[in-house]
Every structure is written in C-alpha cells, then in structure tokens.
Amino acid sequence: MKKISPPSRKRLLILEKILSQSAKKRITSVELSDLTGWGEATIRRDISNLELHKGVSNGYEVSVLGETIRKTFQIEGADSEKHRCCIVGLGKLGEALLESSVFEGSPFELVAGFDTNVNKIEIMKSSVPLFATLDLESKIRSLKIEYAVLAVPDEKAQFMADRLVSYGIKGIVNYTNIILHLSKNVLVENVNTAFILTGMIAK
Amino acid sequence: MKKISPPSRKRLLILEKILSQSAKKRITSVELSDLTGWGEATIRRDISNLELHKGVSNGYEVSVLGETIRKTFQIEGADSEKHRCCIVGLGKLGEALLESSVFEGSPFELVAGFDTNVNKIEIMKSSVPLFATLDLESKIRSLKIEYAVLAVPDEKAQFMADRLVSYGIKGIVNYTNIILHLSKNVLVENVNTAFILTGMIAK
DNA sequence: TCTTGTGAATAGGTTCACAGCA
DNA sequence: TGCTGTGAACCTATTCACAAGA
C-alpha cells in the first residue's frame, strides 16, 4: 500500500468522522471541500492514497469511502483488537474523562484508571476498574495497556510519564501543563487547553 | 519581522514552555534537540526566525530566549491584554476544565461558563462567573469573549458552535466527538481524547 | 574548539490543469 | 457535462554544510 503522509492521514481521519456523521449516500470532493475548507485537489489526492478507484465521475459512495478509511487505519474491529488505554490521575479532570463515553466507537478501550489516593479509588464508582498507582506496573503489564492519558498534578507529570514509559507505554495524551521529556519513540500529544489555545492563535 | 511558518511557531511555543521549566542558565541547540527530538538545524532555524542574534558561540541565555518567544507571540502581559474565553457546557468535563488552573500564566483568561441548566449554574460554586445559555449572546458581546471551549453533549455541538460563531467567537476548542462544519475563518481544534489518540497512532 | 546563523540542497506537500471515464 | 485521478509545477519546510564569531 501507498505510504500516506502525516497531514494526509490526519485529514482522512477527519473525513472518516465527517462521513460517519453524514446522511448523504454519495459525496463529491467539492462538497467535502466546502465541509472542511481544504482544497478539492487535496481531498482527491488524499482519497487517491487509499487506492480505492471507485469514485469516477459521480463522487464517492459515503459508506464505501468511510469503510475504506477505517480499514486502512484499522479503526474498528472486535474489542479484542482495540488498543488498551488507561487514565492516570483521577482528579476532577481524570474523573470526567473516565466517565465520558468518548472511547465508544473508537479503536480504543479504556481498561483502567489509576490514582495514588487509595481512599478515592475505593469510594469512586466507575464502570472502569480503578487501581492504586502502586499497582501501575503490574496492571499495565497484565492488562497489556499501550496508551495512557496523563491527568496528574503538574509536579508529578514528568515522574509519572517516566514510569509509564519504563513499563512499556507507547503513547501519552498529556493534559498537564508540563512539556514532557521522553525518548523519541514515545508518542506524546499535548492537550492542555491553554496550550491548545495558544497554538491555535499564535500568529 | 520575519514571517514564521506554522510548524516553526508550534515548536517555538513548546520551546518556550521547556525553557520556562528549565533550571539552566544557558542552553544550546544540541541540548534542545535532545530534549525535543527535533533536528538541531531545525531548532537554530526556528530561533533565527526570532531575529535575536544573541546566541553566538555558547548557546542561548534561557531567560532571554524565553522572553523573546513570549514577546514575539505576545504571550504574557497585563490581564487587560489577555484573550478572553469561556467554557460552554458544564457537564463533568466542562466543570473540571473550569476549576483547573490551566489558564494561569497563559495569555488567556477564563471569564465565563455557560450551561442550559439554570439550576446547575445557581448551585455550582466557581471563581468564574456562570451564566445561562440564554445569555450567551449578550455575555459574549459584553464581556468581549473571543474564544470558546466547547464541552456540550454531542447532539448540541454543531448547533452551539453555529451560535458561538454568529456571536463573533473567533476560535473553538472542541471537546465533543463531532467534527464541526464552520466557516473557514473560524479556528477549530479538535481535542476529543479518542480522536487525539487515533491521530497519534494512525500509521 | 564549540556553537550559531544561514545560503544551498533536498525532501515533503499542495495545487494546477487536464486526460479520461460515466 | 461533471467528476475523478494524477503527472507536473509550485510552494513550504527540513537538513546539510560551512563561514564566522567567541
């Protein structure tokens, strides 16, 4: 299969969501361009990366195109194939993320929540199993957790991130206000709201 | 001033945070390269965009470099100059975002929270003023709010986003699971956790 | 000798423009 | 006629490689 460039991958992922939200049966690159603000040539080029070859002359069939993107990126499939992830730090934010159903229909499954406060994890009720941070290593290994959402206090961010990486975590979604220093092969995405806003407007 | 490319802007913003977290007095492009994983030439090119011309031969002075980045991007300054933003939707997530102190030290100031549930905004206590969604337009205009964090239920996401834009909001940080269709000149950043994770790993 | 700053080269992405199919 | 798919041109960004300063 053709190698797809990072920007193109991101756009295709967004397209997939748009398609899954669309009521239409067929859709053209011009319509997608209106919906996204991207050039129509860009959209056609992105889609041609999928090597679908089905869109000739009257647009793409929404379901087929969506399906092809999901297949290409392996989004979907049985629960057993889902990427297992956890939330580390169950303050207000961690708790909110735990309860939201954001992972439904995503290729991720939330299989654990961790907090140092043992009282809290005993009192909190959650459909996701909660553990003490003491058990971080054993649970990450036994539950085969690959990704972590980091929502601990800033002071603990680097320390916890180092621990997570040493236990084999492949990627971290970082809600803290700290820029983490980690080995190059660990994926990190900084999603602190202030940081996102700053990046959004930086002229 | 030189025009700085988008990727370079993002990196400089991260550099600024790294510098503000550093205990060192001076730092070189090689050290920054280790810390970030970016090429050293890239880092020097980024910094040279700032037209600082102070780094010759023995690295950069941490405080001066940080300061220059903040000046360049107008991060900092008096409260009156801060960009005013609000949170729309005070469910668990919105509430958590409201209470966290993420905006401290950022160029943003959280000046309002909105929810349709009038009871909730009466009961909730918060250091940030809370309003009913009914007052959305008047408050956005009177408080001169420029950016919004969208944390409403998915069903209301597009509708609320349209309202926000019609009231003059310039950018939206979108926590919902919906890809918003908005006019090109509105900035949108999708930060739904599942979406971030998907983008992170999409090979 | 170590490190910056930057022209020049290279790599990466986007857009143009059009052939070809329905 | 209306749309896709794609070479070729163009634009953007990164990396190389080295002159020059401390």
Short mmCIF file of C-alpha atoms (C1' of nucleotides) in Angstrom, two decimals:
data_model
loop_
_atom_site.label_atom_id
_atom_site.label_comp_id
_atom_site.label_asym_id
_atom_site.label_seq_id
_atom_site.Cartn_x
_atom_site.Cartn_y
_atom_site.Cartn_z
CA MET A 1 0.00 0.00 0.00
CA LYS A 2 1.00 3.54 -0.71
CA LYS A 3 2.67 5.48 2.07
CA ILE A 4 0.34 8.20 3.32
CA SER A 5 1.87 11.45 4.58
CA PRO A 6 1.10 12.62 8.12
CA PRO A 7 -1.02 15.62 7.08
CA SER A 8 -2.98 13.43 4.72
CA ARG A 9 -3.54 10.84 7.46
CA LYS A 10 -4.93 13.47 9.78
CA ARG A 11 -7.29 14.76 7.12
CA LEU A 12 -8.50 11.28 6.22
CA LEU A 13 -9.29 10.63 9.85
CA ILE A 14 -11.38 13.78 9.97
CA LEU A 15 -13.05 12.83 6.69
CA GLU A 16 -13.97 9.49 8.20
CA LYS A 17 -15.76 11.21 11.06
CA ILE A 18 -17.50 13.60 8.70
CA LEU A 19 -18.67 10.71 6.57
CA SER A 20 -19.95 8.82 9.58
CA GLN A 21 -21.94 11.93 10.52
CA SER A 22 -23.30 12.44 7.03
CA ALA A 23 -26.80 11.49 5.98
CA LYS A 24 -25.88 11.52 2.31
CA LYS A 25 -25.33 8.47 0.15
CA ARG A 26 -22.78 9.90 -2.26
CA ILE A 27 -20.46 12.83 -1.85
CA THR A 28 -18.02 14.69 -4.11
CA SER A 29 -14.65 16.24 -3.47
CA VAL A 30 -16.20 19.68 -3.92
CA GLU A 31 -18.75 19.03 -1.18
CA LEU A 32 -16.04 17.71 1.12
CA SER A 33 -14.02 20.80 0.32
CA ASP A 34 -16.91 23.00 1.44
CA LEU A 35 -17.31 20.99 4.61
CA THR A 36 -13.66 21.08 5.56
CA GLY A 37 -12.20 24.16 3.97
CA TRP A 38 -9.44 22.13 2.30
CA GLY A 39 -8.76 22.34 -1.43
CA GLU A 40 -10.61 19.87 -3.58
CA ALA A 41 -7.42 18.65 -5.19
CA THR A 42 -6.03 17.95 -1.75
CA ILE A 43 -9.06 15.89 -0.91
CA ARG A 44 -8.89 13.92 -4.13
CA ARG A 45 -5.18 13.32 -3.57
CA ASP A 46 -5.83 12.14 -0.02
CA ILE A 47 -8.51 9.76 -1.18
CA SER A 48 -6.43 8.52 -4.06
CA ASN A 49 -3.85 7.46 -1.43
CA LEU A 50 -6.39 4.89 -0.33
CA GLU A 51 -6.26 3.32 -3.77
CA LEU A 52 -9.97 2.94 -3.84
CA HIS A 53 -10.54 3.72 -7.53
CA LYS A 54 -14.27 3.84 -7.17
CA GLY A 55 -15.10 7.48 -7.37
CA VAL A 56 -15.11 8.03 -11.09
CA SER A 57 -17.42 10.68 -12.39
CA ASN A 58 -20.06 10.97 -9.74
CA GLY A 59 -18.38 11.26 -6.39
CA TYR A 60 -17.75 8.71 -3.72
CA GLU A 61 -20.18 6.41 -2.01
CA VAL A 62 -20.17 7.63 1.59
CA SER A 63 -20.29 4.20 3.20
CA VAL A 64 -17.60 2.71 0.99
CA LEU A 65 -15.25 5.61 1.46
CA GLY A 66 -15.71 5.61 5.24
CA GLU A 67 -15.21 1.88 5.37
CA THR A 68 -12.04 2.10 3.33
CA ILE A 69 -10.56 4.73 5.62
CA ARG A 70 -11.42 2.64 8.67
CA LYS A 71 -9.82 -0.42 7.09
CA THR A 72 -6.74 1.49 6.05
CA PHE A 73 -6.14 2.82 9.54
CA GLN A 74 -7.50 -0.24 11.27
CA ILE A 75 -10.11 1.78 13.10
CA GLU A 76 -12.86 -0.66 14.08
CA GLY A 77 -12.88 -4.34 14.57
CA ALA A 78 -13.54 -6.61 17.51
CA ASP A 79 -12.99 -5.49 21.10
CA SER A 80 -10.04 -7.83 21.33
CA GLU A 81 -8.20 -5.82 18.70
CA LYS A 82 -8.78 -2.50 20.38
CA HIS A 83 -5.87 -0.55 21.76
CA ARG A 84 -5.99 -0.67 25.50
CA CYS A 85 -5.50 2.54 27.39
CA CYS A 86 -5.74 3.95 30.89
CA ILE A 87 -6.17 7.23 32.71
CA VAL A 88 -3.52 8.18 35.22
CA GLY A 89 -4.60 10.69 37.84
CA LEU A 90 -8.26 10.81 38.89
CA GLY A 91 -8.70 14.40 39.92
CA LYS A 92 -11.69 16.30 38.55
CA LEU A 93 -10.37 16.08 35.03
CA GLY A 94 -9.31 12.43 35.13
CA GLU A 95 -12.65 11.53 36.61
CA ALA A 96 -14.52 13.44 33.93
CA LEU A 97 -12.53 11.75 31.19
CA LEU A 98 -13.17 8.40 32.82
CA GLU A 99 -16.91 8.84 32.79
CA SER A 100 -17.35 10.36 29.41
CA SER A 101 -18.07 7.86 26.73
CA VAL A 102 -15.50 9.28 24.35
CA PHE A 103 -14.00 5.91 23.61
CA GLU A 104 -17.21 4.40 22.30
CA GLY A 105 -16.85 3.62 18.65
CA SER A 106 -13.16 4.44 18.73
CA PRO A 107 -10.35 1.95 18.26
CA PHE A 108 -9.52 2.40 21.95
CA GLU A 109 -10.77 0.76 25.05
CA LEU A 110 -10.39 2.28 28.48
CA VAL A 111 -9.42 -0.56 30.77
CA ALA A 112 -8.10 1.14 33.90
CA GLY A 113 -7.92 4.28 35.99
CA PHE A 114 -5.10 4.97 38.43
CA ASP A 115 -4.72 7.28 41.39
CA THR A 116 -2.37 7.45 44.35
CA ASN A 117 -5.25 8.16 46.69
CA VAL A 118 -6.38 4.69 47.74
CA ASN A 119 -9.42 6.07 49.51
CA LYS A 120 -10.61 7.74 46.39
CA ILE A 121 -10.40 4.65 44.22
CA GLU A 122 -12.35 2.72 46.82
CA ILE A 123 -15.08 5.31 47.11
CA MET A 124 -15.37 6.26 43.45
CA LYS A 125 -17.75 4.17 41.45
CA SER A 126 -16.90 3.65 37.86
CA SER A 127 -17.58 1.16 35.13
CA VAL A 128 -13.84 1.14 34.52
CA PRO A 129 -11.68 -0.76 37.05
CA LEU A 130 -9.70 1.56 39.31
CA PHE A 131 -6.31 0.79 40.83
CA ALA A 132 -3.77 2.35 43.15
CA THR A 133 -0.71 3.83 41.48
CA LEU A 134 1.27 1.25 43.43
CA ASP A 135 -0.09 -1.35 41.04
CA LEU A 136 0.73 0.70 37.96
CA GLU A 137 3.45 -1.59 36.65
CA SER A 138 1.70 -4.89 37.30
CA LYS A 139 -1.60 -3.69 35.85
CA ILE A 140 -0.08 -2.12 32.77
CA ARG A 141 1.68 -5.36 32.04
CA SER A 142 -1.13 -7.75 32.91
CA LEU A 143 -3.81 -5.72 31.15
CA LYS A 144 -1.47 -5.06 28.22
CA ILE A 145 -2.13 -1.34 28.33
CA GLU A 146 -0.49 0.53 25.46
CA TYR A 147 -1.57 4.15 25.86
CA ALA A 148 -2.08 6.46 28.80
CA VAL A 149 -3.99 9.66 29.40
CA LEU A 150 -1.96 11.71 31.87
CA ALA A 151 -4.03 13.91 34.17
CA VAL A 152 -1.91 14.10 37.33
CA PRO A 153 -0.86 17.34 39.04
CA ASP A 154 1.92 19.14 37.19
CA GLU A 155 4.54 18.33 39.82
CA LYS A 156 4.14 14.63 39.20
CA ALA A 157 3.85 14.77 35.45
CA GLN A 158 7.43 14.04 34.40
CA PHE A 159 7.91 11.43 37.11
CA MET A 160 4.76 9.56 36.18
CA ALA A 161 5.48 9.83 32.47
CA ASP A 162 8.91 8.26 33.05
CA ARG A 163 7.31 5.44 35.00
CA LEU A 164 4.71 4.86 32.31
CA VAL A 165 7.35 4.68 29.63
CA SER A 166 9.52 2.32 31.66
CA TYR A 167 6.54 0.00 31.94
CA GLY A 168 6.16 -0.10 28.20
CA ILE A 169 3.59 2.60 27.42
CA LYS A 170 3.81 3.63 23.75
CA GLY A 171 1.98 6.92 23.80
CA ILE A 172 0.75 9.58 26.20
CA VAL A 173 -2.05 12.12 25.89
CA ASN A 174 -0.74 14.84 28.15
CA TYR A 175 -3.31 17.01 29.92
CA THR A 176 -0.77 18.53 32.29
CA ASN A 177 0.81 21.91 31.82
CA ILE A 178 4.28 20.34 31.59
CA ILE A 179 6.20 19.58 28.40
CA LEU A 180 7.47 16.05 28.94
CA HIS A 181 10.99 14.99 28.05
CA LEU A 182 10.79 11.43 26.82
CA SER A 183 12.61 9.15 24.46
CA LYS A 184 11.91 9.80 20.81
CA ASN A 185 9.97 6.60 20.23
CA VAL A 186 7.22 7.51 22.69
CA LEU A 187 4.32 9.38 21.14
CA VAL A 188 3.14 12.43 23.06
CA GLU A 189 0.26 14.74 22.35
CA ASN A 190 -0.08 17.88 24.47
CA VAL A 191 -3.73 18.71 25.00
CA ASN A 192 -3.66 21.15 27.87
CA THR A 193 -6.39 23.62 26.96
CA ALA A 194 -4.32 26.75 27.45
CA PHE A 195 -1.61 25.25 25.30
CA ILE A 196 -4.05 24.29 22.57
CA LEU A 197 -5.48 27.80 22.58
CA THR A 198 -2.05 29.36 22.45
CA GLY A 199 -1.06 27.20 19.50
CA MET A 200 -4.35 27.98 17.79
CA ILE A 201 -3.90 31.71 17.79
CA ALA A 202 -0.13 32.10 17.65
CA LYS A 203 0.25 34.40 14.72
CA MET B 1 9.55 40.92 11.46
CA LYS B 2 10.17 37.73 9.57
CA LYS B 3 7.19 35.57 8.82
CA ILE B 4 7.35 32.39 10.89
CA SER B 5 5.91 29.22 9.40
CA PRO B 6 3.18 27.33 11.27
CA PRO B 7 5.34 24.32 12.21
CA SER B 8 8.04 26.64 13.44
CA ARG B 9 5.52 28.58 15.54
CA LYS B 10 4.33 25.41 17.20
CA ARG B 11 7.86 24.35 18.02
CA LEU B 12 8.78 27.76 19.40
CA LEU B 13 5.77 27.63 21.68
CA ILE B 14 6.90 24.29 23.01
CA LEU B 15 10.43 25.60 23.38
CA GLU B 16 9.12 28.48 25.44
CA LYS B 17 7.49 26.07 27.85
CA ILE B 18 10.61 23.93 28.04
CA LEU B 19 12.70 26.99 28.77
CA SER B 20 10.32 28.14 31.48
CA GLN B 21 10.65 24.71 33.05
CA SER B 22 14.44 24.64 32.79
CA ALA B 23 16.77 25.29 35.71
CA LYS B 24 19.69 26.03 33.40
CA LYS B 25 21.04 29.47 32.63
CA ARG B 26 22.30 28.83 29.12
CA ILE B 27 21.25 26.19 26.62
CA THR B 28 22.46 25.10 23.17
CA SER B 29 20.63 23.90 20.10
CA VAL B 30 22.09 20.43 20.68
CA GLU B 31 20.63 20.24 24.17
CA LEU B 32 17.28 21.46 22.91
CA SER B 33 17.47 18.85 20.19
CA ASP B 34 17.93 16.12 22.82
CA LEU B 35 15.04 17.48 24.83
CA THR B 36 12.66 17.67 21.94
CA GLY B 37 13.80 15.13 19.40
CA TRP B 38 13.93 17.76 16.64
CA GLY B 39 16.98 18.32 14.49
CA GLU B 40 19.44 20.87 15.76
CA ALA B 41 19.41 22.76 12.49
CA THR B 42 15.64 23.00 12.74
CA ILE B 43 15.93 24.48 16.19
CA ARG B 44 18.55 27.01 15.11
CA ARG B 45 16.41 27.95 12.12
CA ASP B 46 13.36 28.38 14.36
CA ILE B 47 15.28 30.57 16.74
CA SER B 48 16.83 32.57 13.96
CA ASN B 49 13.28 33.45 12.90
CA LEU B 50 13.08 35.44 16.11
CA GLU B 51 15.94 37.61 14.90
CA LEU B 52 17.54 37.52 18.27
CA HIS B 53 21.19 37.35 17.18
CA LYS B 54 22.40 36.71 20.65
CA GLY B 55 23.33 33.07 20.61
CA VAL B 56 26.75 33.16 19.06
CA SER B 57 29.16 30.52 20.12
CA ASN B 58 27.94 29.47 23.51
CA GLY B 59 24.28 28.80 23.22
CA TYR B 60 21.33 30.88 24.22
CA GLU B 61 20.56 32.50 27.50
CA VAL B 62 17.46 30.69 28.72
CA SER B 63 15.70 33.73 30.12
CA VAL B 64 16.38 35.92 27.10
CA LEU B 65 15.28 33.28 24.64
CA GLY B 66 12.10 32.55 26.57
CA GLU B 67 11.35 36.23 26.86
CA THR B 68 11.86 36.77 23.17
CA ILE B 69 9.47 33.99 22.26
CA ARG B 70 6.87 35.37 24.64
CA LYS B 71 7.26 38.83 23.15
CA THR B 72 7.12 37.53 19.60
CA PHE B 73 3.88 35.70 20.19
CA GLN B 74 2.54 38.21 22.68
CA ILE B 75 2.24 35.60 25.38
CA GLU B 76 2.24 37.48 28.68
CA GLY B 77 1.36 40.98 29.55
CA ALA B 78 -1.29 42.57 31.70
CA ASP B 79 -4.63 40.93 32.37
CA SER B 80 -6.32 43.54 30.27
CA GLU B 81 -4.48 42.28 27.22
CA LYS B 82 -5.37 38.67 27.75
CA HIS B 83 -7.63 36.88 25.32
CA ARG B 84 -10.94 36.29 26.95
CA CYS B 85 -12.52 32.88 26.70
CA CYS B 86 -15.39 30.86 28.06
CA ILE B 87 -16.48 27.30 28.59
CA VAL B 88 -19.76 26.23 27.05
CA GLY B 89 -21.35 23.18 28.64
CA LEU B 90 -20.76 22.47 32.31
CA GLY B 91 -21.07 18.73 32.50
CA LYS B 92 -18.38 16.80 34.31
CA LEU B 93 -15.78 17.76 31.75
CA GLY B 94 -16.71 21.41 31.48
CA GLU B 95 -16.75 21.68 35.24
CA ALA B 96 -13.33 20.08 35.52
CA LEU B 97 -11.90 22.43 32.93
CA LEU B 98 -13.49 25.34 34.73
CA GLU B 99 -11.82 24.50 38.01
CA SER B 100 -8.42 23.55 36.77
CA SER B 101 -5.96 26.38 36.78
CA VAL B 102 -4.76 25.69 33.26
CA PHE B 103 -5.12 29.27 32.24
CA GLU B 104 -2.77 30.64 34.86
CA GLY B 105 0.30 32.06 33.22
CA SER B 106 -1.25 31.68 29.78
CA PRO B 107 -2.29 34.52 27.51
CA PHE B 108 -5.90 33.52 28.15
CA GLU B 109 -8.37 34.41 30.80
CA LEU B 110 -11.44 32.38 31.56
CA VAL B 111 -14.23 34.88 32.11
CA ALA B 112 -17.42 32.83 31.88
CA GLY B 113 -19.01 29.41 32.00
CA PHE B 114 -22.33 28.62 30.32
CA ASP B 115 -24.88 25.89 30.77
CA THR B 116 -28.52 25.45 29.79
CA ASN B 117 -29.33 24.05 33.21
CA VAL B 118 -30.20 27.13 35.26
CA ASN B 119 -30.34 25.11 38.46
CA LYS B 120 -26.82 23.91 37.99
CA ILE B 121 -25.33 27.32 37.47
CA GLU B 122 -27.07 28.54 40.59
CA ILE B 123 -25.87 25.67 42.72
CA MET B 124 -22.34 25.35 41.35
CA LYS B 125 -19.79 27.49 43.04
CA SER B 126 -16.96 28.72 40.95
CA SER B 127 -14.49 31.54 40.89
CA VAL B 128 -15.54 32.08 37.28
CA PRO B 129 -18.94 33.72 36.69
CA LEU B 130 -21.55 31.30 35.40
CA PHE B 131 -24.44 32.15 33.11
CA ALA B 132 -27.42 30.51 31.48
CA THR B 133 -27.04 29.69 27.82
CA LEU B 134 -29.93 32.07 27.26
CA ASP B 135 -27.50 34.90 27.97
CA LEU B 136 -24.85 33.53 25.65
CA GLU B 137 -25.07 36.30 23.08
CA SER B 138 -25.28 39.21 25.49
CA LYS B 139 -22.45 37.93 27.67
CA ILE B 140 -20.16 37.09 24.78
CA ARG B 141 -20.63 40.60 23.49
CA SER B 142 -20.50 42.46 26.78
CA LEU B 143 -17.53 40.51 28.14
CA LYS B 144 -15.81 40.64 24.74
CA ILE B 145 -15.20 36.90 24.72
CA GLU B 146 -13.11 35.77 21.76
CA TYR B 147 -12.61 32.03 22.24
CA ALA B 148 -14.79 29.20 23.48
CA VAL B 149 -14.16 25.76 24.87
CA LEU B 150 -17.00 23.56 23.68
CA ALA B 151 -17.94 20.76 26.08
CA VAL B 152 -21.63 20.27 25.42
CA PRO B 153 -23.27 16.92 24.60
CA ASP B 154 -22.57 15.77 21.04
CA GLU B 155 -26.15 16.38 19.89
CA LYS B 156 -25.85 20.06 20.65
CA ALA B 157 -22.32 20.56 19.37
CA GLN B 158 -22.99 21.86 15.86
CA PHE B 159 -25.91 24.00 16.97
CA MET B 160 -23.94 25.62 19.77
CA ALA B 161 -20.90 26.10 17.58
CA ASP B 162 -23.05 27.90 14.99
CA ARG B 163 -24.43 30.14 17.71
CA LEU B 164 -20.99 30.90 19.07
CA VAL B 165 -19.72 31.83 15.64
CA SER B 166 -22.73 34.01 14.93
CA TYR B 167 -21.99 35.91 18.14
CA GLY B 168 -18.46 36.62 16.99
CA ILE B 169 -16.36 33.84 18.53
CA LYS B 170 -13.05 33.51 16.67
CA GLY B 171 -11.95 30.06 17.75
CA ILE B 172 -13.31 26.91 19.34
CA VAL B 173 -11.55 24.19 21.30
CA ASN B 174 -13.83 21.28 20.56
CA TYR B 175 -14.08 18.55 23.19
CA THR B 176 -17.10 16.93 21.59
CA ASN B 177 -16.97 13.90 19.39
CA ILE B 178 -18.42 15.84 16.47
CA ILE B 179 -16.46 17.35 13.59
CA LEU B 180 -17.88 20.85 13.28
CA HIS B 181 -18.68 22.43 9.94
CA LEU B 182 -17.90 26.12 10.24
CA SER B 183 -16.82 28.97 8.06
CA LYS B 184 -13.15 28.89 7.11
CA ASN B 185 -12.18 31.89 9.20
CA VAL B 186 -13.11 30.28 12.49
CA LEU B 187 -10.28 28.40 14.15
CA VAL B 188 -11.17 24.95 15.45
CA GLU B 189 -9.04 22.49 17.35
CA ASN B 190 -10.46 19.03 17.96
CA VAL B 191 -9.30 17.69 21.30
CA ASN B 192 -11.64 14.82 21.96
CA THR B 193 -9.39 12.25 23.64
CA ALA B 194 -10.33 9.33 21.42
CA PHE B 195 -9.72 11.49 18.40
CA ILE B 196 -6.33 12.63 19.65
CA LEU B 197 -5.34 9.03 20.33
CA THR B 198 -6.50 7.93 16.90
CA GLY B 199 -4.47 10.67 15.24
CA MET B 200 -1.48 9.83 17.36
CA ILE B 201 -1.26 6.24 16.30
CA ALA B 202 -2.67 6.34 12.79
CA LYS B 203 0.11 4.69 10.88
"C1'" DT C 1 37.13 24.18 19.53
"C1'" DC C 2 32.35 24.81 20.11
"C1'" DT C 3 28.31 26.82 18.56
"C1'" DT C 4 25.45 29.97 15.93
"C1'" DG C 5 23.24 31.60 11.64
"C1'" DT C 6 22.23 30.88 7.03
"C1'" DG C 7 22.81 30.04 1.83
"C1'" DA C 8 22.03 25.98 -0.90
"C1'" DA C 9 20.25 21.40 -1.50
"C1'" DT C 10 16.79 18.25 -0.55
"C1'" DA C 11 12.57 16.43 0.92
"C1'" DG C 12 7.74 16.92 1.74
"C1'" DG C 13 3.02 18.71 0.50
"C1'" DT C 14 -0.28 21.21 -2.09
"C1'" DT C 15 -2.33 22.97 -6.09
"C1'" DC C 16 -2.82 23.31 -11.07
"C1'" DA C 17 -4.53 21.61 -15.06
"C1'" DC C 18 -6.11 18.24 -17.87
"C1'" DA C 19 -6.92 13.42 -19.76
"C1'" DG C 20 -10.34 10.05 -19.40
"C1'" DC C 21 -14.44 7.84 -17.81
"C1'" DA C 22 -19.65 7.78 -16.96
"C1'" DT D 1 -21.18 17.82 -18.71
"C1'" DG D 2 -19.36 16.73 -14.22
"C1'" DC D 3 -16.42 14.27 -11.74
"C1'" DT D 4 -12.14 11.60 -10.55
"C1'" DG D 5 -7.22 10.59 -10.53
"C1'" DT D 6 -2.70 12.08 -11.34
"C1'" DG D 7 1.64 13.96 -13.74
"C1'" DA D 8 3.95 18.27 -13.35
"C1'" DA D 9 4.67 22.68 -11.26
"C1'" DC D 10 4.79 25.05 -7.37
"C1'" DC D 11 5.31 26.21 -2.68
"C1'" DT D 12 6.77 25.02 2.13
"C1'" DA D 13 9.77 23.05 5.45
"C1'" DT D 14 13.82 20.49 6.90
"C1'" DT D 15 18.52 19.28 6.67
"C1'" DC D 16 23.23 19.83 5.09
"C1'" DA D 17 27.36 22.05 5.32
"C1'" DC D 18 30.22 25.66 6.30
"C1'" DA D 19 31.77 30.55 7.25
"C1'" DA D 20 32.39 33.40 11.08
"C1'" DG D 21 32.37 34.76 15.95
"C1'" DA D 22 33.72 33.89 20.90
#
